[in-house]
């Protein structure tokens, strides 16, 4: 369930229709600096709290987003 | 002013080329003529670079970003090919122990989110590691500067530490963290070959 939420969150932040679980900043052209900013802000909105600097640095793939939403 | 007795380094006087940009070394006079300091009147830009108090920040940031001396501090103007108007600057400071630090400012919002920093910084890093004076590059980023964090991660920099609440974010009036990134020469060359 969290994986679906994470994929939807990333897809919306990057303006894409679909996102694969294995996608990340290395594989998606849309995952640029502005896209990354949208993803971080969307995760924070979903969690209802600010991420720590270490959590922000850890975000590089959809799997990382899943881990943060699970946490 | 210890740099003043050092000779100019011609390696850093070279114009660098990327696919979309020409990176031209700028003198202090040229940065002033181009109005780089005035870019920092934009609070969003200024706050992205440093969360330090904004009082007197224009001159503080001007010293930080754009005071090339041709010996230890270098500033490259980022000119789109065929243009004489820079969209930003990439500054390099050579420090002790073969370490260099980077700072970038893209003031033209039309170019935000278009991979400028990755393209420009990749070329500058190649050039830095071609000099025997550089074996390590470091970057220090405010903890809420997501775009800059992305750029360091995207280029393969390692996050090597966090300075918690070491400065002040005047925009939100709260303590701010600083993230430390580094890239070693061998890691960069291995990454380029991969």
mmCIF file of C-alpha atoms in Angstrom:
data_model
loop_
_atom_site.group_PDB
_atom_site.id
_atom_site.type_symbol
_atom_site.label_atom_id
_atom_site.label_comp_id
_atom_site.label_asym_id
_atom_site.label_seq_id
_atom_site.Cartn_x
_atom_site.Cartn_y
_atom_site.Cartn_z
ATOM 1 C CA UNK A 1 0.000 0.000 0.000
ATOM 2 C CA UNK A 2 2.791 2.390 0.928
ATOM 3 C CA UNK A 3 4.572 1.559 -2.313
ATOM 4 C CA UNK A 4 1.525 2.604 -4.316
ATOM 5 C CA UNK A 5 1.219 5.836 -2.357
ATOM 6 C CA UNK A 6 4.929 6.514 -2.883
ATOM 7 C CA UNK A 7 4.741 5.867 -6.614
ATOM 8 C CA UNK A 8 1.697 8.132 -6.928
ATOM 9 C CA UNK A 9 3.428 10.834 -4.892
ATOM 10 C CA UNK A 10 6.566 10.757 -7.029
ATOM 11 C CA UNK A 11 4.595 10.583 -10.270
ATOM 12 C CA UNK A 12 2.539 13.635 -9.308
ATOM 13 C CA UNK A 13 5.621 15.566 -8.146
ATOM 14 C CA UNK A 14 7.394 14.872 -11.445
ATOM 15 C CA UNK A 15 4.337 15.355 -13.644
ATOM 16 C CA UNK A 16 4.394 11.778 -14.955
ATOM 17 C CA UNK A 17 1.550 9.326 -15.469
ATOM 18 C CA UNK A 18 3.358 6.310 -14.077
ATOM 19 C CA UNK A 19 6.450 5.495 -12.049
ATOM 20 C CA UNK A 20 8.171 2.148 -11.636
ATOM 21 C CA UNK A 21 9.364 0.936 -8.246
ATOM 22 C CA UNK A 22 12.976 0.853 -9.433
ATOM 23 C CA UNK A 23 13.014 4.385 -10.816
ATOM 24 C CA UNK A 24 15.178 7.115 -9.349
ATOM 25 C CA UNK A 25 17.074 10.283 -10.089
ATOM 26 C CA UNK A 26 19.517 8.329 -12.249
ATOM 27 C CA UNK A 27 16.806 6.906 -14.525
ATOM 28 C CA UNK A 28 14.182 9.637 -14.840
ATOM 29 C CA UNK A 29 14.861 12.794 -16.838
ATOM 30 C CA UNK A 30 12.054 14.558 -14.977
ATOM 31 C CA UNK A 31 13.754 13.899 -11.636
ATOM 32 C CA UNK A 32 15.806 17.096 -11.776
ATOM 33 C CA UNK A 33 16.515 19.668 -9.067
ATOM 34 C CA UNK A 34 13.025 21.163 -9.181
ATOM 35 C CA UNK A 35 11.448 17.714 -9.314
ATOM 36 C CA UNK A 36 13.501 16.693 -6.319
ATOM 37 C CA UNK A 37 12.283 19.728 -4.413
ATOM 38 C CA UNK A 38 8.664 18.828 -5.215
ATOM 39 C CA UNK A 39 9.246 15.252 -4.037
ATOM 40 C CA UNK A 40 10.752 16.325 -0.705
ATOM 41 C CA UNK A 41 7.918 18.773 -0.057
ATOM 42 C CA UNK A 42 5.320 16.138 -0.997
ATOM 43 C CA UNK A 43 6.858 13.609 1.408
ATOM 44 C CA UNK A 44 6.837 16.191 4.182
ATOM 45 C CA UNK A 45 3.189 17.014 3.473
ATOM 46 C CA UNK A 46 2.293 13.321 3.510
ATOM 47 C CA UNK A 47 4.140 12.709 6.788
ATOM 48 C CA UNK A 48 2.975 15.945 8.358
ATOM 49 C CA UNK A 49 6.470 16.801 9.555
ATOM 50 C CA UNK A 50 9.783 18.038 8.263
ATOM 51 C CA UNK A 51 12.427 15.571 7.195
ATOM 52 C CA UNK A 52 15.832 15.635 8.832
ATOM 53 C CA UNK A 53 18.846 16.564 6.666
ATOM 54 C CA UNK A 54 19.969 12.932 6.693
ATOM 55 C CA UNK A 55 16.550 11.792 5.445
ATOM 56 C CA UNK A 56 16.600 14.424 2.696
ATOM 57 C CA UNK A 57 20.033 13.306 1.521
ATOM 58 C CA UNK A 58 18.901 9.675 1.458
ATOM 59 C CA UNK A 59 16.254 10.259 -1.239
ATOM 60 C CA UNK A 60 17.468 8.979 -4.595
ATOM 61 C CA UNK A 61 14.913 6.345 -5.676
ATOM 62 C CA UNK A 62 11.239 5.506 -5.322
ATOM 63 C CA UNK A 63 12.282 2.814 -2.830
ATOM 64 C CA UNK A 64 13.795 5.540 -0.631
ATOM 65 C CA UNK A 65 10.476 7.387 -0.718
ATOM 66 C CA UNK A 66 8.672 4.192 0.322
ATOM 67 C CA UNK A 67 11.064 3.795 3.254
ATOM 68 C CA UNK A 68 10.435 7.362 4.411
ATOM 69 C CA UNK A 69 6.653 7.017 4.168
ATOM 70 C CA UNK A 70 6.851 3.734 6.094
ATOM 71 C CA UNK A 71 8.995 5.353 8.769
ATOM 72 C CA UNK B 1 45.988 38.587 1.354
ATOM 73 C CA UNK B 2 48.442 35.681 1.329
ATOM 74 C CA UNK B 3 47.388 34.933 -2.245
ATOM 75 C CA UNK B 4 48.796 38.180 -3.586
ATOM 76 C CA UNK B 5 52.376 36.887 -3.661
ATOM 77 C CA UNK B 6 51.378 33.796 -5.608
ATOM 78 C CA UNK B 7 51.641 33.742 -9.417
ATOM 79 C CA UNK B 8 48.464 33.515 -11.471
ATOM 80 C CA UNK B 9 47.587 29.970 -12.453
ATOM 81 C CA UNK B 10 47.019 29.800 -16.242
ATOM 82 C CA UNK B 11 45.172 26.496 -15.855
ATOM 83 C CA UNK B 12 42.267 28.387 -14.365
ATOM 84 C CA UNK B 13 42.337 31.165 -16.954
ATOM 85 C CA UNK B 14 41.064 28.819 -19.655
ATOM 86 C CA UNK B 15 37.605 29.084 -21.188
ATOM 87 C CA UNK B 16 35.705 25.817 -20.690
ATOM 88 C CA UNK B 17 33.111 24.430 -23.095
ATOM 89 C CA UNK B 18 30.072 22.262 -22.453
ATOM 90 C CA UNK B 19 27.317 21.191 -24.833
ATOM 91 C CA UNK B 20 25.195 24.257 -24.143
ATOM 92 C CA UNK B 21 27.484 26.714 -22.372
ATOM 93 C CA UNK B 22 30.770 28.526 -22.439
ATOM 94 C CA UNK B 23 32.375 29.001 -19.026
ATOM 95 C CA UNK B 24 34.464 32.146 -19.094
ATOM 96 C CA UNK B 25 36.841 33.040 -16.273
ATOM 97 C CA UNK B 26 35.818 36.401 -14.867
ATOM 98 C CA UNK B 27 37.947 39.027 -13.188
ATOM 99 C CA UNK B 28 36.714 40.905 -10.163
ATOM 100 C CA UNK B 29 36.146 43.944 -12.370
ATOM 101 C CA UNK B 30 34.150 41.898 -14.872
ATOM 102 C CA UNK B 31 31.924 40.375 -12.199
ATOM 103 C CA UNK B 32 31.210 43.874 -10.961
ATOM 104 C CA UNK B 33 30.418 45.092 -14.483
ATOM 105 C CA UNK B 34 28.069 42.165 -15.015
ATOM 106 C CA UNK B 35 26.203 43.094 -11.841
ATOM 107 C CA UNK B 36 26.681 39.723 -10.154
ATOM 108 C CA UNK B 37 26.451 41.281 -6.698
ATOM 109 C CA UNK B 38 23.018 42.686 -7.555
ATOM 110 C CA UNK B 39 21.732 39.171 -8.306
ATOM 111 C CA UNK B 40 22.064 38.580 -4.592
ATOM 112 C CA UNK B 41 19.438 41.216 -3.849
ATOM 113 C CA UNK B 42 17.001 38.422 -4.685
ATOM 114 C CA UNK B 43 16.236 37.039 -1.205
ATOM 115 C CA UNK B 44 15.274 33.628 -2.575
ATOM 116 C CA UNK B 45 18.660 33.278 -4.238
ATOM 117 C CA UNK B 46 20.578 34.684 -1.292
ATOM 118 C CA UNK B 47 18.844 32.465 1.196
ATOM 119 C CA UNK B 48 19.467 29.400 -0.957
ATOM 120 C CA UNK B 49 23.205 30.002 -0.802
ATOM 121 C CA UNK B 50 23.545 30.687 2.864
ATOM 122 C CA UNK B 51 21.096 30.737 5.718
ATOM 123 C CA UNK B 52 23.333 33.182 7.552
ATOM 124 C CA UNK B 53 21.940 36.525 8.710
ATOM 125 C CA UNK B 54 21.014 38.745 5.804
ATOM 126 C CA UNK B 55 22.323 41.927 7.422
ATOM 127 C CA UNK B 56 25.100 43.128 5.146
ATOM 128 C CA UNK B 57 24.649 39.922 3.244
ATOM 129 C CA UNK B 58 25.045 41.348 -0.217
ATOM 130 C CA UNK B 59 28.677 42.166 0.385
ATOM 131 C CA UNK B 60 29.194 39.043 2.449
ATOM 132 C CA UNK B 61 27.822 36.907 -0.332
ATOM 133 C CA UNK B 62 29.733 38.889 -2.919
ATOM 134 C CA UNK B 63 32.928 37.972 -1.128
ATOM 135 C CA UNK B 64 31.777 34.373 -0.869
ATOM 136 C CA UNK B 65 30.674 33.928 -4.447
ATOM 137 C CA UNK B 66 32.453 36.330 -6.672
ATOM 138 C CA UNK B 67 35.777 37.682 -5.612
ATOM 139 C CA UNK B 68 38.122 36.031 -8.074
ATOM 140 C CA UNK B 69 41.810 36.782 -7.561
ATOM 141 C CA UNK B 70 43.290 34.485 -10.230
ATOM 142 C CA UNK B 71 45.336 32.629 -7.614
ATOM 143 C CA UNK B 72 43.061 30.890 -5.131
ATOM 144 C CA UNK B 73 39.578 32.081 -6.111
ATOM 145 C CA UNK B 74 38.135 31.722 -9.580
ATOM 146 C CA UNK B 75 34.726 32.582 -10.969
ATOM 147 C CA UNK B 76 33.388 31.233 -14.223
ATOM 148 C CA UNK B 77 30.551 33.103 -15.909
ATOM 149 C CA UNK B 78 28.008 30.679 -17.390
ATOM 150 C CA UNK B 79 27.196 31.961 -20.885
ATOM 151 C CA UNK B 80 24.749 30.126 -23.144
ATOM 152 C CA UNK B 81 26.484 29.580 -26.468
ATOM 153 C CA UNK B 82 26.082 32.630 -28.661
ATOM 154 C CA UNK B 83 25.163 34.918 -25.765
ATOM 155 C CA UNK B 84 27.120 37.581 -23.911
ATOM 156 C CA UNK B 85 24.758 37.597 -20.950
ATOM 157 C CA UNK B 86 25.642 35.137 -18.192
ATOM 158 C CA UNK B 87 22.833 33.161 -16.606
ATOM 159 C CA UNK B 88 24.902 32.473 -13.517
ATOM 160 C CA UNK B 89 28.347 31.923 -12.074
ATOM 161 C CA UNK B 90 30.262 28.954 -10.732
ATOM 162 C CA UNK B 91 32.896 29.899 -8.168
ATOM 163 C CA UNK B 92 35.883 27.822 -7.138
ATOM 164 C CA UNK B 93 38.096 28.345 -4.130
ATOM 165 C CA UNK B 94 41.366 26.451 -3.748
ATOM 166 C CA UNK B 95 42.034 25.570 -0.133
ATOM 167 C CA UNK B 96 44.823 23.816 1.729
ATOM 168 C CA UNK B 97 45.688 20.143 1.239
ATOM 169 C CA UNK B 98 44.656 19.942 -2.448
ATOM 170 C CA UNK B 99 41.054 20.731 -1.586
ATOM 171 C CA UNK B 100 38.737 22.929 -3.644
ATOM 172 C CA UNK B 101 35.262 24.120 -2.761
ATOM 173 C CA UNK B 102 32.449 25.057 -5.121
ATOM 174 C CA UNK B 103 29.593 27.525 -5.089
ATOM 175 C CA UNK B 104 27.089 28.100 -7.858
ATOM 176 C CA UNK B 105 24.462 30.727 -8.518
ATOM 177 C CA UNK B 106 21.936 30.515 -11.382
ATOM 178 C CA UNK B 107 20.120 33.822 -11.335
ATOM 179 C CA UNK B 108 18.108 33.367 -14.541
ATOM 180 C CA UNK B 109 14.981 31.485 -13.493
ATOM 181 C CA UNK B 110 14.301 30.450 -17.084
ATOM 182 C CA UNK B 111 17.187 28.011 -16.671
ATOM 183 C CA UNK B 112 16.162 26.500 -13.357
ATOM 184 C CA UNK B 113 15.415 22.787 -13.484
ATOM 185 C CA UNK B 114 17.177 22.334 -16.825
ATOM 186 C CA UNK B 115 20.294 20.538 -15.700
ATOM 187 C CA UNK B 116 22.569 23.577 -15.891
ATOM 188 C CA UNK B 117 24.394 22.884 -12.635
ATOM 189 C CA UNK B 118 25.061 19.229 -13.431
ATOM 190 C CA UNK B 119 26.396 20.086 -16.892
ATOM 191 C CA UNK B 120 28.512 23.037 -15.787
ATOM 192 C CA UNK B 121 29.782 21.558 -12.566
ATOM 193 C CA UNK B 122 30.716 18.287 -14.255
ATOM 194 C CA UNK B 123 32.956 20.186 -16.664
ATOM 195 C CA UNK B 124 34.459 22.343 -13.897
ATOM 196 C CA UNK B 125 35.206 19.261 -11.779
ATOM 197 C CA UNK B 126 36.935 17.583 -14.737
ATOM 198 C CA UNK B 127 39.051 20.711 -15.128
ATOM 199 C CA UNK B 128 39.839 20.952 -11.420
ATOM 200 C CA UNK B 129 41.051 17.369 -11.241
ATOM 201 C CA UNK B 130 43.267 17.992 -14.279
ATOM 202 C CA UNK B 131 45.242 20.351 -12.032
ATOM 203 C CA UNK B 132 47.819 18.918 -9.602
ATOM 204 C CA UNK B 133 46.534 21.455 -7.081
ATOM 205 C CA UNK B 134 43.233 19.595 -6.584
ATOM 206 C CA UNK B 135 42.637 16.062 -5.314
ATOM 207 C CA UNK B 136 39.455 16.605 -3.345
ATOM 208 C CA UNK B 137 36.385 18.800 -3.803
ATOM 209 C CA UNK B 138 34.037 19.737 -1.018
ATOM 210 C CA UNK B 139 30.653 21.384 -0.852
ATOM 211 C CA UNK B 140 28.644 22.784 2.016
ATOM 212 C CA UNK B 141 24.886 23.168 1.607
ATOM 213 C CA UNK B 142 22.126 24.572 3.750
ATOM 214 C CA UNK B 143 19.917 21.703 4.907
ATOM 215 C CA UNK B 144 16.754 22.984 3.192
ATOM 216 C CA UNK B 145 18.425 23.789 -0.127
ATOM 217 C CA UNK B 146 16.892 20.773 -1.866
ATOM 218 C CA UNK B 147 18.047 21.738 -5.352
ATOM 219 C CA UNK B 148 21.674 22.013 -4.323
ATOM 220 C CA UNK B 149 21.497 18.756 -2.348
ATOM 221 C CA UNK B 150 20.105 17.091 -5.463
ATOM 222 C CA UNK B 151 22.920 18.450 -7.587
ATOM 223 C CA UNK B 152 25.645 17.115 -5.315
ATOM 224 C CA UNK B 153 23.957 13.711 -5.051
ATOM 225 C CA UNK B 154 23.335 13.570 -8.796
ATOM 226 C CA UNK B 155 27.034 14.174 -9.459
ATOM 227 C CA UNK B 156 27.985 11.375 -7.081
ATOM 228 C CA UNK B 157 29.266 13.425 -4.154
ATOM 229 C CA UNK B 158 29.288 11.582 -0.841
ATOM 230 C CA UNK B 159 27.460 13.059 2.120
ATOM 231 C CA UNK B 160 30.169 12.989 4.773
ATOM 232 C CA UNK B 161 28.551 14.820 7.628
ATOM 233 C CA UNK B 162 25.989 17.251 8.945
ATOM 234 C CA UNK B 163 26.593 20.334 11.043
ATOM 235 C CA UNK B 164 23.407 20.604 13.066
ATOM 236 C CA UNK B 165 21.972 24.032 13.872
ATOM 237 C CA UNK B 166 25.292 25.652 13.044
ATOM 238 C CA UNK B 167 23.786 28.718 11.391
ATOM 239 C CA UNK B 168 20.588 30.713 11.229
ATOM 240 C CA UNK B 169 17.900 30.773 8.582
ATOM 241 C CA UNK B 170 16.692 34.359 8.619
ATOM 242 C CA UNK B 171 13.860 33.672 6.177
ATOM 243 C CA UNK B 172 12.166 31.361 8.686
ATOM 244 C CA UNK B 173 13.951 32.671 11.786
ATOM 245 C CA UNK B 174 15.037 29.213 12.888
ATOM 246 C CA UNK B 175 18.390 27.441 13.360
ATOM 247 C CA UNK B 176 19.650 25.764 10.192
ATOM 248 C CA UNK B 177 21.798 22.730 9.442
ATOM 249 C CA UNK B 178 24.629 22.476 6.937
ATOM 250 C CA UNK B 179 25.346 19.322 4.938
ATOM 251 C CA UNK B 180 28.917 18.459 3.971
ATOM 252 C CA UNK B 181 29.653 16.728 0.648
ATOM 253 C CA UNK B 182 32.933 15.594 -0.865
ATOM 254 C CA UNK B 183 34.310 14.044 -4.026
ATOM 255 C CA UNK B 184 37.755 12.455 -4.251
ATOM 256 C CA UNK B 185 39.694 12.497 -7.524
ATOM 257 C CA UNK B 186 39.829 8.695 -7.854
ATOM 258 C CA UNK B 187 36.097 8.387 -7.242
ATOM 259 C CA UNK B 188 35.373 10.993 -9.908
ATOM 260 C CA UNK B 189 37.602 9.317 -12.485
ATOM 261 C CA UNK B 190 36.136 5.887 -11.727
ATOM 262 C CA UNK B 191 32.659 7.329 -12.078
ATOM 263 C CA UNK B 192 33.538 8.987 -15.388
ATOM 264 C CA UNK B 193 34.930 5.728 -16.778
ATOM 265 C CA UNK B 194 31.925 3.659 -15.643
#
